[in-house]
PDB file of C-alpha atoms in Angstrom:
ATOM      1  CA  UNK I  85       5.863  10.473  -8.296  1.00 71.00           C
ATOM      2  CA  UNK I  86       8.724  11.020  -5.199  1.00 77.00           C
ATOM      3  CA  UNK I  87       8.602   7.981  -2.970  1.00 85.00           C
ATOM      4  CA  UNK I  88       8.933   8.622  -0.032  1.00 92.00           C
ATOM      5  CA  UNK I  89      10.137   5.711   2.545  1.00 94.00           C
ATOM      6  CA  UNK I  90       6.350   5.036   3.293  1.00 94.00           C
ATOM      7  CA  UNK I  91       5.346   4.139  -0.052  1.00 94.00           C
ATOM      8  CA  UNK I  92       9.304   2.781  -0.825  1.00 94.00           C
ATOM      9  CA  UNK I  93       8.115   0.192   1.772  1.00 93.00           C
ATOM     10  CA  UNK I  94       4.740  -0.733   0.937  1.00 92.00           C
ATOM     11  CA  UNK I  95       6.232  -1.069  -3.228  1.00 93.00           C
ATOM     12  CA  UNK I  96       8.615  -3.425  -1.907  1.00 93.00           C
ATOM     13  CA  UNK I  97       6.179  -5.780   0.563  1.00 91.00           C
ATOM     14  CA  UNK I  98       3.927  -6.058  -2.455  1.00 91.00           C
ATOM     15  CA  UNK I  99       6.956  -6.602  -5.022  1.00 93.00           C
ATOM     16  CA  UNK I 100       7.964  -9.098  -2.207  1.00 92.00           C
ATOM     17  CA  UNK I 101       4.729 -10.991  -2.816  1.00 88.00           C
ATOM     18  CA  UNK I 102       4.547 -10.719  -6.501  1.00 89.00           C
ATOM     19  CA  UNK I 103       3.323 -12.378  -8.753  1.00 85.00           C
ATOM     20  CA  UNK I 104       0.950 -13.307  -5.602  1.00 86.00           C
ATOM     21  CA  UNK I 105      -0.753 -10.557  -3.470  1.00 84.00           C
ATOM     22  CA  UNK I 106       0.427  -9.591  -0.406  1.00 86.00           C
ATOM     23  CA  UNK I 107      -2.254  -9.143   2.825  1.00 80.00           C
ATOM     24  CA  UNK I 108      -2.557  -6.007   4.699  1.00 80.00           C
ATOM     25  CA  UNK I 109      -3.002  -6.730   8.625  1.00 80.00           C
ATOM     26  CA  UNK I 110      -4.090  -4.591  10.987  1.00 78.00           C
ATOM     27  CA  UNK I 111      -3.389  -5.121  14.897  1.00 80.00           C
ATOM     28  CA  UNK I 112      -3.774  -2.211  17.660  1.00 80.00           C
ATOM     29  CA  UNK I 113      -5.216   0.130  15.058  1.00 77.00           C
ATOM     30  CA  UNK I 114      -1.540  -0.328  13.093  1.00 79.00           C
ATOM     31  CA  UNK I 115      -0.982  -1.906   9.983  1.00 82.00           C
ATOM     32  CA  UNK I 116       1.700  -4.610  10.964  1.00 81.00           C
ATOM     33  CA  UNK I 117       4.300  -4.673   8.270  1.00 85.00           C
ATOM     34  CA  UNK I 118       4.281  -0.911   8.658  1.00 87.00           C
ATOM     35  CA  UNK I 119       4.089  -0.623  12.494  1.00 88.00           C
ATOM     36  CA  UNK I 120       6.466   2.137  12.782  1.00 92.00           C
ATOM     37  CA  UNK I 121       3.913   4.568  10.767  1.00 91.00           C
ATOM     38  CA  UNK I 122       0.677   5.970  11.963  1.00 88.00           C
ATOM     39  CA  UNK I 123      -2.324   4.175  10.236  1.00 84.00           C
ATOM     40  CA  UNK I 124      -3.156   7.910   8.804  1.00 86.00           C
ATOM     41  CA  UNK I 125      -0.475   7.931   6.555  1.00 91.00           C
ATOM     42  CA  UNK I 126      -0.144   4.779   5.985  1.00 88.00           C
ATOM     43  CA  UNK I 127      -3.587   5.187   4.019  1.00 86.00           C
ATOM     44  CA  UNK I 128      -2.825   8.261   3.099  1.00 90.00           C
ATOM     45  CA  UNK I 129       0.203   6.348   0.894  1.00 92.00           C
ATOM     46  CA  UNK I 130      -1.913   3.597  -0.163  1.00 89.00           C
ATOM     47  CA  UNK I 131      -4.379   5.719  -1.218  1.00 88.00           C
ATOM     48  CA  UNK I 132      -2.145   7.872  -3.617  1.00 92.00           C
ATOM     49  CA  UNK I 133       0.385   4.721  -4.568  1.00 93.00           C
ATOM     50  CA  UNK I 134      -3.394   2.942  -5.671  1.00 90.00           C
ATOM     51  CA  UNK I 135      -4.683   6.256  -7.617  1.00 92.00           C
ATOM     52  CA  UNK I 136      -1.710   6.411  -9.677  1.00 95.00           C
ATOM     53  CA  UNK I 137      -1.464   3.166 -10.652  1.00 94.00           C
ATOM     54  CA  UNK I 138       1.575   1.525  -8.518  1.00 94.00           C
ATOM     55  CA  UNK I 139      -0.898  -0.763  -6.199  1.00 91.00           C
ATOM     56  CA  UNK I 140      -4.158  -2.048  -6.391  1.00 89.00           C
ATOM     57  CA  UNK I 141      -6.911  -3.703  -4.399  1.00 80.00           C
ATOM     58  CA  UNK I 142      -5.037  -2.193  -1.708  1.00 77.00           C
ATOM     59  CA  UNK I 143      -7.495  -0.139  -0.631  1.00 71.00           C
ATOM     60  CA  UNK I 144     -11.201   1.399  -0.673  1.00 70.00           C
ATOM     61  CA  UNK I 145     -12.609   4.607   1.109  1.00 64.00           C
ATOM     62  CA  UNK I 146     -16.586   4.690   1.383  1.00 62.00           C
ATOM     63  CA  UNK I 147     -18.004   7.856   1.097  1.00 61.00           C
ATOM     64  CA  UNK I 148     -18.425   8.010   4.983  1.00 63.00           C
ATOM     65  CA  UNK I 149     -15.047   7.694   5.116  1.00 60.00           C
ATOM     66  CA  UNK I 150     -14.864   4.081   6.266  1.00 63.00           C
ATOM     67  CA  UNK I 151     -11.426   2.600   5.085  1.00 67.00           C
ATOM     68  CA  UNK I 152     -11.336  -1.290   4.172  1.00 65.00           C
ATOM     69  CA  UNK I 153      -7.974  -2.645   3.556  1.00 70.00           C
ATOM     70  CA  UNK I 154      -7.491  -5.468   0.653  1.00 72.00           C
ATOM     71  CA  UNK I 155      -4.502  -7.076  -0.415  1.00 81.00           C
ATOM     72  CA  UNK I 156      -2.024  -5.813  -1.750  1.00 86.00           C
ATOM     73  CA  UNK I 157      -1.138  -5.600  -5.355  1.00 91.00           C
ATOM     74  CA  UNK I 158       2.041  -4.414  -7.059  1.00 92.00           C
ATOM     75  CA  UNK I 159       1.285  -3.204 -10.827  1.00 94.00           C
ATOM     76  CA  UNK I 160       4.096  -3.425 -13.866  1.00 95.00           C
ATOM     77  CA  UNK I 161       3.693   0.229 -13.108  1.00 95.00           C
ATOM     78  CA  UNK I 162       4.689  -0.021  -9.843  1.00 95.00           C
ATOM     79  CA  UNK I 163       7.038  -2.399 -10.241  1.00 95.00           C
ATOM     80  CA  UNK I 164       9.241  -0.377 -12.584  1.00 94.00           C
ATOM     81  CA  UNK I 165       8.609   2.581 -10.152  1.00 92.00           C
ATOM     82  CA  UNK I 166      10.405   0.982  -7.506  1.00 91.00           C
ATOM     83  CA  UNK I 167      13.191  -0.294 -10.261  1.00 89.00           C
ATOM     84  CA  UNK I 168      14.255   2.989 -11.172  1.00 85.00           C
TER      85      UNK I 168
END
């Protein structure tokens, strides 16, 4: 997987956190930490960074398309990821 600077930046606020878990905060329909980015990518990257493996409990998308943010979770996987 490419990251981008998006999911750079999430990989290292969770690898800032680990071994605990880092909280996701939204404000003003933004995520704080990520401010700069629209909240639509912003899931977009947590979404794909949590499929593959990199993140989890970061984030879950009912089937009516209701997003609930968790905390965030860097894996070994993700952690090497954002090593290399």
């Amino acid at each position: 997987m490419q990251l981008n600077d998006l999911k750079r930046k999430i990989l290292e606020i969770a690898n800032a956190q680990y071994p605990r878990v880092a909280l996701i905060e939204v404000e003003d329909n933004k995520i704080v930490s990520l401010s700069e980015y629209e909240i639509d990518d912003v899931i977009k990257a947590l979404k794909e960074l949590q499929d593959n493996n990199f993140i989890v409990n970061a984030i879950s998308i009912s089937v009516d398309q209701i997003v609930s943010f968790g905390h965030l979770e860097i894996t070994s996987r993700g952690r090497n990821l954002l090593n290399s």
